[in-house]
Every structure is written in structure tokens, then in C-alpha cells.
Tab-separated table of C-alpha atoms in Angstrom:
chain	number	residue	atom	x	y	z
A	1	GLU	CA	3.031	-3.271	-14.958
A	2	PRO	CA	-0.636	-2.569	-17.051
A	3	GLU	CA	-1.471	0.715	-18.282
A	4	VAL	CA	-4.253	2.264	-19.659
A	5	THR	CA	-3.039	3.557	-22.658
A	6	GLN	CA	-4.685	6.525	-24.784
A	7	THR	CA	-4.439	7.939	-27.580
A	8	PRO	CA	-4.494	10.719	-29.383
A	9	SER	CA	-1.762	12.266	-26.163
A	10	HIS	CA	-3.432	16.505	-27.841
A	11	GLN	CA	-6.148	16.085	-30.072
A	12	VAL	CA	-6.657	19.639	-32.351
A	13	THR	CA	-9.603	20.815	-33.366
A	14	GLN	CA	-12.402	23.546	-34.645
A	15	MET	CA	-15.448	24.408	-33.145
A	16	GLY	CA	-18.537	22.399	-34.196
A	17	GLN	CA	-16.363	19.408	-35.060
A	18	GLU	CA	-16.281	15.409	-33.799
A	19	VAL	CA	-13.322	14.137	-32.281
A	20	ILE	CA	-12.984	9.771	-30.890
A	21	LEU	CA	-11.072	10.241	-27.837
A	22	ARG	CA	-9.579	6.566	-27.760
A	23	CYS	CA	-8.685	4.908	-24.536
A	24	VAL	CA	-7.078	0.455	-24.062
A	25	PRO	CA	-8.985	0.012	-20.271
A	26	ILE	CA	-6.254	-2.957	-18.546
A	27	SER	CA	-7.052	-6.015	-19.639
A	28	ASN	CA	-9.763	-8.021	-17.236
A	29	HIS	CA	-11.296	-4.657	-15.939
A	30	LEU	CA	-14.590	-4.702	-15.783
A	31	TYR	CA	-15.535	-1.391	-15.469
A	32	PHE	CA	-13.937	1.650	-17.123
A	33	TYR	CA	-14.691	5.991	-16.579
A	34	TRP	CA	-14.340	9.306	-18.507
A	35	TYR	CA	-13.352	12.225	-16.276
A	36	ARG	CA	-12.133	15.982	-16.987
A	37	GLN	CA	-9.588	18.639	-16.459
A	38	ILE	CA	-10.033	21.795	-17.298
A	39	LEU	CA	-7.263	23.324	-17.336
A	40	GLY	CA	-6.616	24.763	-13.380
A	41	GLN	CA	-9.575	23.294	-12.558
A	42	LYS	CA	-10.575	19.714	-10.445
A	43	VAL	CA	-10.795	16.058	-11.798
A	44	GLU	CA	-14.867	15.912	-13.404
A	45	PHE	CA	-16.743	12.712	-13.508
A	46	LEU	CA	-17.578	12.107	-17.168
A	47	VAL	CA	-19.204	8.191	-17.021
A	48	SER	CA	-19.423	5.279	-16.446
A	49	PHE	CA	-19.691	2.024	-18.319
A	50	TYR	CA	-19.996	-1.785	-17.084
A	51	ASN	CA	-21.117	-4.315	-19.397
A	52	ASN	CA	-20.763	-2.986	-22.423
A	53	GLU	CA	-23.640	-0.023	-21.424
A	54	ILE	CA	-23.483	3.463	-18.833
A	55	SER	CA	-23.886	2.515	-15.758
A	56	GLU	CA	-24.250	6.160	-14.629
A	57	LYS	CA	-23.854	9.241	-16.052
A	58	SER	CA	-22.888	12.516	-14.303
A	59	GLU	CA	-24.784	16.311	-16.188
A	60	ILE	CA	-22.026	17.383	-17.992
A	61	PHE	CA	-22.698	13.989	-20.014
A	62	ASP	CA	-24.977	15.346	-22.161
A	63	ASP	CA	-26.179	14.075	-26.125
A	64	GLN	CA	-23.095	15.918	-27.188
A	65	PHE	CA	-20.851	12.759	-25.360
A	66	SER	CA	-21.507	8.884	-25.818
A	67	VAL	CA	-18.991	6.697	-25.451
A	68	GLU	CA	-18.575	2.904	-26.718
A	69	ARG	CA	-16.284	-0.326	-26.749
A	70	PRO	CA	-16.587	-0.721	-29.790
A	71	ASP	CA	-14.275	-3.859	-28.870
A	72	GLY	CA	-13.199	-6.519	-26.389
A	73	SER	CA	-10.004	-3.323	-26.257
A	74	ASN	CA	-10.851	-0.064	-27.044
A	75	PHE	CA	-13.181	2.827	-25.046
A	76	THR	CA	-14.433	5.155	-26.745
A	77	LEU	CA	-15.249	8.727	-25.846
A	78	LYS	CA	-16.968	11.171	-28.919
A	79	ILE	CA	-17.452	14.409	-28.851
A	80	ARG	CA	-19.805	15.594	-31.568
A	81	SER	CA	-19.905	19.459	-31.651
A	82	THR	CA	-17.346	20.068	-30.252
A	83	LYS	CA	-17.559	23.600	-27.978
A	84	LEU	CA	-14.710	26.420	-27.333
A	85	GLU	CA	-15.830	25.351	-23.619
A	86	ASP	CA	-14.587	20.901	-24.132
A	87	SER	CA	-11.475	22.554	-24.512
A	88	ALA	CA	-9.629	20.280	-21.399
A	89	MET	CA	-7.321	16.927	-20.378
A	90	TYR	CA	-9.563	13.316	-20.918
A	91	PHE	CA	-8.661	10.930	-18.786
A	92	CYS	CA	-9.513	7.587	-19.043
A	93	ALA	CA	-9.661	5.066	-15.744
A	94	SER	CA	-10.421	0.594	-15.269
A	95	SER	CA	-10.255	-0.796	-12.165
A	96	PRO	CA	-11.214	-4.416	-11.847
A	97	GLY	CA	-14.448	-4.402	-9.752
A	98	TRP	CA	-14.897	-7.336	-8.698
A	99	TYR	CA	-11.853	-7.157	-5.710
A	100	THR	CA	-11.245	-3.488	-5.812
A	101	ASP	CA	-12.963	-0.431	-6.789
A	102	THR	CA	-9.879	1.683	-6.644
A	103	GLN	CA	-9.560	3.108	-11.201
A	104	TYR	CA	-6.443	3.464	-12.152
A	105	PHE	CA	-6.031	6.572	-15.105
A	106	GLY	CA	-4.563	6.834	-17.925
A	107	PRO	CA	-2.029	9.370	-19.672
A	108	GLY	CA	-5.262	11.742	-20.330
A	109	THR	CA	-6.320	13.544	-23.938
A	110	ARG	CA	-5.305	17.131	-24.064
A	111	LEU	CA	-8.603	18.302	-26.590
A	112	THR	CA	-7.276	21.419	-27.726
A	113	VAL	CA	-10.773	23.673	-29.216
A	114	LEU	CA	-9.834	26.285	-31.778
B	1	GLN	CA	-21.790	22.843	0.926
B	2	LYS	CA	-19.549	21.262	-0.988
B	3	GLU	CA	-19.057	17.499	-1.626
B	4	VAL	CA	-15.070	17.039	-1.458
B	5	GLU	CA	-12.966	19.995	0.222
B	6	GLN	CA	-9.151	20.390	0.258
B	7	ASN	CA	-6.749	22.983	0.856
B	8	SER	CA	-5.315	24.062	-2.209
B	9	GLY	CA	-1.915	25.327	-0.457
B	10	PRO	CA	0.016	25.294	-1.470
B	11	LEU	CA	1.990	23.251	1.222
B	12	SER	CA	5.414	23.842	1.490
B	13	VAL	CA	8.016	21.588	4.288
B	14	PRO	CA	11.668	20.912	3.624
B	15	GLU	CA	13.403	17.785	2.988
B	16	GLY	CA	12.614	15.128	5.050
B	17	ALA	CA	9.720	16.987	7.498
B	18	ILE	CA	6.413	15.210	7.564
B	19	ALA	CA	3.701	16.602	5.223
B	20	SER	CA	0.014	16.699	6.417
B	21	LEU	CA	-3.102	17.114	3.935
B	22	ASN	CA	-6.231	17.103	4.809
B	23	CYS	CA	-9.762	16.635	3.292
B	24	THR	CA	-12.937	16.896	4.573
B	25	TYR	CA	-16.859	15.623	3.072
B	26	SER	CA	-19.827	16.139	2.497
B	27	ASP	CA	-21.602	12.628	2.462
B	28	ARG	CA	-21.753	10.735	6.178
B	29	GLY	CA	-22.187	6.985	3.918
B	30	SER	CA	-19.091	7.791	2.163
B	31	GLN	CA	-17.181	4.603	2.074
B	32	SER	CA	-14.106	4.523	-0.585
B	33	PHE	CA	-11.693	6.529	-0.737
B	34	PHE	CA	-8.847	7.276	-2.183
B	35	TRP	CA	-5.722	9.624	-2.084
B	36	TYR	CA	-4.024	10.486	-6.261
B	37	ARG	CA	-0.840	12.706	-6.387
B	38	GLN	CA	-0.400	14.830	-9.729
B	39	TYR	CA	1.963	16.782	-11.085
B	40	SER	CA	2.144	19.404	-13.614
B	41	GLY	CA	0.159	17.533	-16.823
B	42	LYS	CA	-0.429	14.579	-15.499
B	43	SER	CA	-2.680	12.339	-15.039
B	44	PRO	CA	-3.725	11.417	-11.660
B	45	GLU	CA	-1.208	8.194	-9.838
B	46	LEU	CA	-2.825	6.519	-6.909
B	47	ILE	CA	-1.237	6.459	-3.873
B	48	MET	CA	-3.173	4.678	-1.947
B	49	SER	CA	-7.080	3.857	-1.219
B	50	ILE	CA	-8.228	3.251	2.823
B	51	TYR	CA	-12.057	1.792	3.498
B	52	SER	CA	-12.244	2.027	6.787
B	53	ASN	CA	-11.348	4.261	10.352
B	54	GLY	CA	-8.167	4.758	11.450
B	55	ASP	CA	-4.871	4.588	9.771
B	56	LYS	CA	-3.868	2.429	6.736
B	57	GLU	CA	0.531	2.789	6.261
B	58	ASP	CA	2.436	2.516	2.793
B	59	GLY	CA	6.046	3.100	3.065
B	60	ARG	CA	6.336	6.660	3.184
B	61	PHE	CA	2.844	7.473	3.450
B	62	THR	CA	-0.127	6.422	5.891
B	63	ALA	CA	-3.170	7.862	5.129
B	64	GLN	CA	-5.724	8.239	7.843
B	65	LEU	CA	-10.164	7.794	7.377
B	66	ASN	CA	-12.326	9.357	10.596
B	67	LYS	CA	-15.677	8.568	9.236
B	68	ALA	CA	-17.721	10.223	11.998
B	69	SER	CA	-15.664	13.769	11.812
B	70	GLN	CA	-16.055	12.913	7.928
B	71	TYR	CA	-12.371	13.767	7.490
B	72	VAL	CA	-8.972	11.195	6.257
B	73	SER	CA	-5.835	13.132	5.935
B	74	LEU	CA	-2.714	11.916	3.786
B	75	LEU	CA	0.456	12.138	5.870
B	76	ILE	CA	4.072	11.515	3.878
B	77	ARG	CA	7.163	11.251	6.127
B	78	ASP	CA	10.580	12.587	5.208
B	79	SER	CA	9.459	13.588	2.489
B	80	GLN	CA	11.542	14.087	-0.735
B	81	PRO	CA	11.853	17.101	-3.725
B	82	SER	CA	10.271	13.937	-6.047
B	83	ASP	CA	7.289	14.397	-3.795
B	84	SER	CA	6.649	18.222	-5.144
B	85	ALA	CA	2.957	17.800	-6.518
B	86	THR	CA	-0.836	18.181	-6.671
B	87	TYR	CA	-2.528	15.335	-3.729
B	88	LEU	CA	-6.288	14.765	-4.721
B	89	CYS	CA	-8.494	12.951	-2.477
B	90	ALA	CA	-11.222	11.520	-4.229
B	91	VAL	CA	-14.093	10.182	-2.354
B	92	LYS	CA	-16.935	7.331	-3.860
B	93	LEU	CA	-20.336	9.915	-2.696
B	94	GLY	CA	-22.786	7.103	-0.554
B	95	SER	CA	-25.250	8.424	-3.493
B	96	SER	CA	-23.017	6.671	-6.000
B	97	ASN	CA	-22.090	3.625	-6.730
B	98	TYR	CA	-18.708	4.080	-9.480
B	99	LYS	CA	-18.425	8.232	-10.112
B	100	LEU	CA	-15.688	9.316	-7.935
B	101	THR	CA	-15.845	13.115	-6.481
B	102	PHE	CA	-12.931	15.200	-6.569
B	103	GLY	CA	-11.215	17.895	-4.636
B	104	LYS	CA	-9.375	20.175	-6.025
B	105	GLY	CA	-6.506	18.651	-4.696
B	106	THR	CA	-2.848	20.497	-2.099
B	107	LEU	CA	-0.350	21.957	-4.106
B	108	LEU	CA	2.770	20.385	-1.593
B	109	THR	CA	6.124	22.190	-2.139
B	110	VAL	CA	8.939	20.445	-1.070
B	111	ASN	CA	12.821	22.057	-0.395
B	112	PRO	CA	15.126	21.363	-0.457
């Protein structure tokens, strides 16, 4: 069964550094998403992406964040100048878009900012 | 009022019992509702979706939706210890085309 994959599984970085989190959505899905979950808190929406542009973003998704689909398979989240409070699990999700809006989540990247 | 609310639990049931998980949402225009299961340290795993009022059954799981009461629930029949996890209610609120809004989740423990 096709799955969303994410790399790396764990990323440790110093405050102020830039990180790129990578995702490979399920093949032939059209909609892509990033969510985050701070330890002990609820899953929060960051951004959705469709047809090579941002379709919706939350107030969390400020100028520090950017997303890109650099090729036909990868979907990336870049966090510039990381802060301590960016430490969280980051989940990528995808949905087909044409017959269901169900979102399927990847295993996540645990980001630790020191 | 919080957008999606769930009892945080923990909810403890004996093996073989029915577990009942509840969720309310604030936006009357919401159309898409999902239940996910999340094991500790893992990602949300889809259990089922529901879009219409009434019941939807999938194996041991039944989702129930009542849009008039802005209420969605999940019943787990014949609960197993492997069902012990946090259950997340997610709603695509009426104001959004894409975003899922999650509740905090209910921690379920099934005791052997």
C-alpha cells in the first residue's frame, strides 16, 4: 500500500540555523500538507499546497517558513533561522483530491532545536 | 469556544468492551470529519471518514455524525489492548477548503 515517506526521521539543529524537511507524498496525490505537533499538544495545520502554489496557510506559517515541490516527487518544508519553539514533530500529508479529501500522514520528522 | 473539542481522558475500558469517544465542533458549516489513531511518538493513522448524518461502520469501528448537534463520535467494539492509543478527531471546518483542525485527542487504555 502506498505511503507518505519523510526524511530525516530526526533532525537536531542549532538555534538560528536553517533546516529542510523532506517528504515524498503518495504517487498521484494532488494535495500536499504540512502539520506540526509540539510535544503534548494537538496537531496543528501549517500549510497546504496544490498545483505548485500555496492554497492555504495558518498564522503559524510566517516568513520563517517556505514550501517547495522541487521535482515530481518531493515536497519540502524549509524553516529559516530556527527558534527553540520550533522543536516539534513535523508531519507531511497528502490527499488524492479527486475522489476524497482524506489526508494520509507520513511518519514525521522530529525536529530538535538546541 | 474551541473549534474541535474532545475529552482528553484517559478513558479506560476492559478488553472486549465497547469504547465510546466523543467530539464536538464549533463550525456548523463543516462537511468533512475524520477519526485518526495516534500511538505515542507516531503519526496520525486514519481510521475512517464520515460526511453524512448517521452511522458509518468499518469492521469494529462505527463513526456517528449529528450535524444538528455538531457532534461526531467513534465506537470501538470488542476493544483490544492494541487499540490503546490516542484518538484524534479532525474536522475540515466550513471556513476552510483544505485545513484539518484537530482536537487534543482522547487517550484510550484497554485493559487485558
